[in-house]
PDB file of C-alpha atoms and ligand atoms in Angstrom:
ATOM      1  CA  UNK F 425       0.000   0.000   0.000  1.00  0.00           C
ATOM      2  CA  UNK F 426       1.566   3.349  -0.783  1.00  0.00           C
ATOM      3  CA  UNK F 427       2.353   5.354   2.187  1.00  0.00           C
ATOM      4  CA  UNK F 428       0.796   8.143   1.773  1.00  0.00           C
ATOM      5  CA  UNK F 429      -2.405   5.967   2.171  1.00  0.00           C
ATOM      6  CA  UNK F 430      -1.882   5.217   5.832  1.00  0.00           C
ATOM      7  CA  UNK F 431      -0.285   8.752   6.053  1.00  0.00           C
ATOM      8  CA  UNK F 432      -2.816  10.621   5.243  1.00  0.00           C
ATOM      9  CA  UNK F 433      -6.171   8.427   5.334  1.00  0.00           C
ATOM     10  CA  UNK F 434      -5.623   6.111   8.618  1.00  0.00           C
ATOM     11  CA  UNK F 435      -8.878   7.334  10.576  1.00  0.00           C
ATOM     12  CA  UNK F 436     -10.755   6.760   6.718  1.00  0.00           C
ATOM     13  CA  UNK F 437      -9.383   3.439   6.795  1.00  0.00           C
ATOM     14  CA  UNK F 438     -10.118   2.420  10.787  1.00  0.00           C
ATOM     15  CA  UNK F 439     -13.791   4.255  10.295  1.00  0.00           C
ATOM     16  CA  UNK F 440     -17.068   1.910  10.345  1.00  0.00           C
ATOM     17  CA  UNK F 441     -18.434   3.389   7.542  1.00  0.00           C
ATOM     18  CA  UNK F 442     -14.780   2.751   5.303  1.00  0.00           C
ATOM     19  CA  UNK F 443     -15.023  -1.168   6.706  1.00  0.00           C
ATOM     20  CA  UNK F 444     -19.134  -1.392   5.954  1.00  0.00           C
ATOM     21  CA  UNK F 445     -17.641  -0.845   2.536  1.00  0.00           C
ATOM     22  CA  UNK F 446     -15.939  -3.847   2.306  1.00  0.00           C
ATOM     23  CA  UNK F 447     -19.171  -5.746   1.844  1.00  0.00           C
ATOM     24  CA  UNK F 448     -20.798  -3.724  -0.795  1.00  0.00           C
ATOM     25  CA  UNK F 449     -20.099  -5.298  -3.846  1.00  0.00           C
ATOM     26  CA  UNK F 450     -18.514  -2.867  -6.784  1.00  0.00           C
ATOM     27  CA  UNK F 451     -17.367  -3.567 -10.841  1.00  0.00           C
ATOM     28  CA  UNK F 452     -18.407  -6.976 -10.054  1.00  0.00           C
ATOM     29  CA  UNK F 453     -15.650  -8.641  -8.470  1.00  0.00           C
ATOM     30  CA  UNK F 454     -14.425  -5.799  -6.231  1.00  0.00           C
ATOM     31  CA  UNK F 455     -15.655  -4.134  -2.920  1.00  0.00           C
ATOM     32  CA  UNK F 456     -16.109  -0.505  -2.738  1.00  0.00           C
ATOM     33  CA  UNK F 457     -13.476  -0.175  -0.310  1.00  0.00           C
ATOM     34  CA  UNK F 458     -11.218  -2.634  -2.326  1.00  0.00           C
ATOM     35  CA  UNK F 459     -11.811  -0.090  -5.478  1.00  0.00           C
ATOM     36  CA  UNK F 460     -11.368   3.136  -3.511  1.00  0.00           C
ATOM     37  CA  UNK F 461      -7.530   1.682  -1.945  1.00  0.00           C
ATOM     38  CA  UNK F 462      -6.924   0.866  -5.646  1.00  0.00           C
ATOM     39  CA  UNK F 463      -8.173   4.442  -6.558  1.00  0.00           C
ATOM     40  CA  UNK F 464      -5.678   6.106  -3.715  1.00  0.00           C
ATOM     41  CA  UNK F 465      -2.782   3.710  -4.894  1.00  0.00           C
ATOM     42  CA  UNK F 466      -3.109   5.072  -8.922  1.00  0.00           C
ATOM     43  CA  UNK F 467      -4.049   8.682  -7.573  1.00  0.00           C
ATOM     44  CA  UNK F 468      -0.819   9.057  -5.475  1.00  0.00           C
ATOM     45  CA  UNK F 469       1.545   7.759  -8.547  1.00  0.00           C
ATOM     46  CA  UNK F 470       0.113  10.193 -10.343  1.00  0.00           C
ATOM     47  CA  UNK F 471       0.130  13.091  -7.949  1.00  0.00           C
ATOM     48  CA  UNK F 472       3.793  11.911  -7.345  1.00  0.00           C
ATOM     49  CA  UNK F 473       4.613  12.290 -11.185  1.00  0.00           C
ATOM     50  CA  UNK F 474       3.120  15.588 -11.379  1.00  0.00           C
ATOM     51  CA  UNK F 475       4.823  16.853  -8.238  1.00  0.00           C
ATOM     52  CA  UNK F 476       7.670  15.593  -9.431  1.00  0.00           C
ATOM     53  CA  UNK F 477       7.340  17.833 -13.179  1.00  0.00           C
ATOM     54  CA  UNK F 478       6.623  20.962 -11.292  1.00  0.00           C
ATOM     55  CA  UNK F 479       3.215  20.919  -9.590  1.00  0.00           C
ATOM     56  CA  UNK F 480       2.047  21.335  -6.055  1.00  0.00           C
ATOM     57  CA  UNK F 481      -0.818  18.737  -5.431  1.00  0.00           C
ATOM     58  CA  UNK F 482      -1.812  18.355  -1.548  1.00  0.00           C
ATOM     59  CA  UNK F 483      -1.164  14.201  -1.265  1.00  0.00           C
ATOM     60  CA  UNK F 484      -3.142  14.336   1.578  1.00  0.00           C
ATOM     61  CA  UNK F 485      -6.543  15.716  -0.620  1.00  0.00           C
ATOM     62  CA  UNK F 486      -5.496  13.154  -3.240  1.00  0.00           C
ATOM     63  CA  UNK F 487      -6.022  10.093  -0.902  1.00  0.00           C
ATOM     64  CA  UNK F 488      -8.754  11.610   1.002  1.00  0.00           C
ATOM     65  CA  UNK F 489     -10.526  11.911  -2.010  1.00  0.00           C
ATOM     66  CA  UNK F 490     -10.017   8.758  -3.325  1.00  0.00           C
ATOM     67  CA  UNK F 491     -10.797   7.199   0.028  1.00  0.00           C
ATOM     68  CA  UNK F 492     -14.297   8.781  -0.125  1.00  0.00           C
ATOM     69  CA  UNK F 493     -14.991   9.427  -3.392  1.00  0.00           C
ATOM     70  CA  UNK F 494     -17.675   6.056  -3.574  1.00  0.00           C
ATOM     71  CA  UNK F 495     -18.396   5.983   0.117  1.00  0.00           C
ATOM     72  CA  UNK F 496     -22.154   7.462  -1.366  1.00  0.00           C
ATOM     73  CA  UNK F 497     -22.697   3.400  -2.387  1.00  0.00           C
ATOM     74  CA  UNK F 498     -22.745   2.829   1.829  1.00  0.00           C
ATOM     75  CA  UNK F 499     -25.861   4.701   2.388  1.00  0.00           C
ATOM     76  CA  UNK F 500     -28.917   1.763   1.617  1.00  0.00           C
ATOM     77  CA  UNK F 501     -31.176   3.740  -0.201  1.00  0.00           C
ATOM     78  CA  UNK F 502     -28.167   4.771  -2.461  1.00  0.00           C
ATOM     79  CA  UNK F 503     -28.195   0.790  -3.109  1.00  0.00           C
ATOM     80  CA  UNK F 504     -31.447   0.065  -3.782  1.00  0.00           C
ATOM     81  CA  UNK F 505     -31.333   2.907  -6.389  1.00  0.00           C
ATOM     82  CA  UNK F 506     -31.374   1.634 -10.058  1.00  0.00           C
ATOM     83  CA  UNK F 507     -27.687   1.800 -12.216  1.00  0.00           C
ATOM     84  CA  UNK F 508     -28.293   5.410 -13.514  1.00  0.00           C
ATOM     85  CA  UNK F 509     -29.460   7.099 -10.796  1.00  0.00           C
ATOM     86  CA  UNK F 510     -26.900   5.408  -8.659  1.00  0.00           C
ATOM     87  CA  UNK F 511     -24.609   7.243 -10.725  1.00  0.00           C
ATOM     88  CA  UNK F 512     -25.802  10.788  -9.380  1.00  0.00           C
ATOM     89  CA  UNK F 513     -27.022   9.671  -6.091  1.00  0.00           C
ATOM     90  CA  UNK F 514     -23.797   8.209  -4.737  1.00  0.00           C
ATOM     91  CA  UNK F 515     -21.355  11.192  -5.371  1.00  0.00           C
ATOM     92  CA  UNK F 516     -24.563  13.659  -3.764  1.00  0.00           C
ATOM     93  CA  UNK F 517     -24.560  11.115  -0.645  1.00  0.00           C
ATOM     94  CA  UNK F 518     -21.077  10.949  -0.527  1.00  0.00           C
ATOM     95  CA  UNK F 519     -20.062  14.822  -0.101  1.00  0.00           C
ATOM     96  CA  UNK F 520     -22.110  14.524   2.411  1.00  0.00           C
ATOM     97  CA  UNK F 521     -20.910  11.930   4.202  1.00  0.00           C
ATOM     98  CA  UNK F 522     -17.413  13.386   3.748  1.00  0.00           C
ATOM     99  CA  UNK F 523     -18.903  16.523   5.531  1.00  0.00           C
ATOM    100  CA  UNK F 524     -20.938  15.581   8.559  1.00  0.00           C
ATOM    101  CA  UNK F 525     -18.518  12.255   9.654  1.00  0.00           C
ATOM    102  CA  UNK F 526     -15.149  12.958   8.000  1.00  0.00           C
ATOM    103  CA  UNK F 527     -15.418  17.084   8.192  1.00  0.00           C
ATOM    104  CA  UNK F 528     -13.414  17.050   4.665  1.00  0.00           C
ATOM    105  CA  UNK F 529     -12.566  20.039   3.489  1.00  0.00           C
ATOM    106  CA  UNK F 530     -14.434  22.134   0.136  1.00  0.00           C
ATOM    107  CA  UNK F 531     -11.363  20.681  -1.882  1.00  0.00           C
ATOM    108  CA  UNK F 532     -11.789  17.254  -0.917  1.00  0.00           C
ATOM    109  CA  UNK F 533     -15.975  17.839  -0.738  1.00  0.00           C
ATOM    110  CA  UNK F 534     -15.667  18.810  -4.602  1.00  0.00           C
ATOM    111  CA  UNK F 535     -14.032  15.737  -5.803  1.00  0.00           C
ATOM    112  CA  UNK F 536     -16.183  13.410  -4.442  1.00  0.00           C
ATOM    113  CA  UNK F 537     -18.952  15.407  -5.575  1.00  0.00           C
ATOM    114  CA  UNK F 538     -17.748  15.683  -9.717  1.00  0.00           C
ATOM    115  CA  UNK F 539     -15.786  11.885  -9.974  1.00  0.00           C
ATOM    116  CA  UNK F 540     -18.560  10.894 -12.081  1.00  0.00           C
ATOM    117  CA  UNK F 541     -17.164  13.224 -14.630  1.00  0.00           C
ATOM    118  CA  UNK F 542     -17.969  13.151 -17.954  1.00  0.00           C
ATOM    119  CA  UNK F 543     -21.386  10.829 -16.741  1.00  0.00           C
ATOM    120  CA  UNK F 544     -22.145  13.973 -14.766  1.00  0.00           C
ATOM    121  CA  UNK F 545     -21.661  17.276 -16.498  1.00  0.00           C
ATOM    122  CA  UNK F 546     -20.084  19.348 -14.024  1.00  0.00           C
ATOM    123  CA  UNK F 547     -16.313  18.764 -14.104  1.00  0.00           C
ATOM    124  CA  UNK F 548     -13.958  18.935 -11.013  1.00  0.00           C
ATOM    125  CA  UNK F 549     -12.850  22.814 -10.080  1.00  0.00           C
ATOM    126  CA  UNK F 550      -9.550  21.407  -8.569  1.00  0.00           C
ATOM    127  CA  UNK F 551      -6.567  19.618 -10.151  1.00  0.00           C
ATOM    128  CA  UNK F 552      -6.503  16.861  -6.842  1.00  0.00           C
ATOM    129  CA  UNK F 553     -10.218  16.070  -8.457  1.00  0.00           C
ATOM    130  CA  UNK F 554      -9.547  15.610 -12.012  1.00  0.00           C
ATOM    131  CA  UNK F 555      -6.534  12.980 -10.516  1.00  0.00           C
ATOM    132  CA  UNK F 556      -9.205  10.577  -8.877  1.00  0.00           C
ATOM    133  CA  UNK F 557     -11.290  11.185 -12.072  1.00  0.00           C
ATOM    134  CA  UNK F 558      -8.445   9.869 -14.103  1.00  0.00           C
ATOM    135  CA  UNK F 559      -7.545   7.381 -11.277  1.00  0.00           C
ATOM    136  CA  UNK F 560     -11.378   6.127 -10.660  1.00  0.00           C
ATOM    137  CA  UNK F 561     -11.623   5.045 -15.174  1.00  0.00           C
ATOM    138  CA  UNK F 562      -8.382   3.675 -14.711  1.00  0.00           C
ATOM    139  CA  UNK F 563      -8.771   1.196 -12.015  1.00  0.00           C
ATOM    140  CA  UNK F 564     -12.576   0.726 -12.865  1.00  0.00           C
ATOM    141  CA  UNK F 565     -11.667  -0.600 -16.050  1.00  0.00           C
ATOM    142  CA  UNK F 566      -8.876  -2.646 -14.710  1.00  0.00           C
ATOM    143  CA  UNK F 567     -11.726  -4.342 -12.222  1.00  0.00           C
ATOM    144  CA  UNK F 568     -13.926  -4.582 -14.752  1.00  0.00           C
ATOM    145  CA  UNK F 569     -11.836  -6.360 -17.166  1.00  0.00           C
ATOM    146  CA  UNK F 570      -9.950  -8.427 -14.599  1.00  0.00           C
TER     147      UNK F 570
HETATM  148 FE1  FE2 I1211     -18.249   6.608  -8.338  1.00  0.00          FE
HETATM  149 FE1  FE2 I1212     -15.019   4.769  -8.252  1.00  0.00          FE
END
């Protein structure tokens, strides 16, 4: 597990809600929680490469992000919603999740909020955002095709 992951996202990772995500089946063979770890792991490389080239990403919003950005599929009525209105429902459920039991901040709120970009129209407004969009089509279509 990259570092940064338990550096940054150890109290995501311990939390109830993070472990209830275990059993909530995602891309067919994967977990939710299972998706979002591989989501922080491809987030962080790339973060890293850009830092690297001359950028100033915040790790820390990268793999809080990432951590949260499906936590939406915890909530049961979420679940029990049909494919494509699971698709808006979760990110909506999840912001707020991230605000009232992980008190993210507005950077962290907004990537959760616009991962399901281009499915949702409303991009990301940060750079940390459009990483776990890139990150989130990358490792979903590694699940899916695994
Ligand atoms: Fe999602
Ligand atoms: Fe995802």
């Amino acid at each position: 597990m990259n570092i940064n992951i338990t550096k940054y996202g150890s109290d995501i990772l311990a939390s109830d809600r993070f472990r209830q995500a275990y059993g909530v089946t995602h891309h067919y063979r994967s977990t939710v929680a299972e998706h979002s770890l591989h989501v922080a792991g491809e987030a962080c490389r790339i973060a890293g490469w850009l830092n690297r080239h001359g950028f100033s990403i915040s790790c820390e919003d990268v793999v809080r992000g990432s951590l949260l950005h499906d936590i939406g599929m915890t909530d049961s009525r979420v679940a029990e919603c049909r494919p494509w209105r699971k698709a808006y429902a979760h990110p909506r459920r999840g912001t707020d999740i991230a605000g009232s039991e992980y008190r993210e901040n507005a950077v962290v709120q907004n990537t959760i909020r616009r991962h399901m970009w281009p499915i949702c129209v409303i991009p990301p407004r940060h750079i940390s955002g459009w990483i776990v969009v890139a990150a989130d089509k990358i490792c979903s279509i590694r699940e899916i095709a695994a």
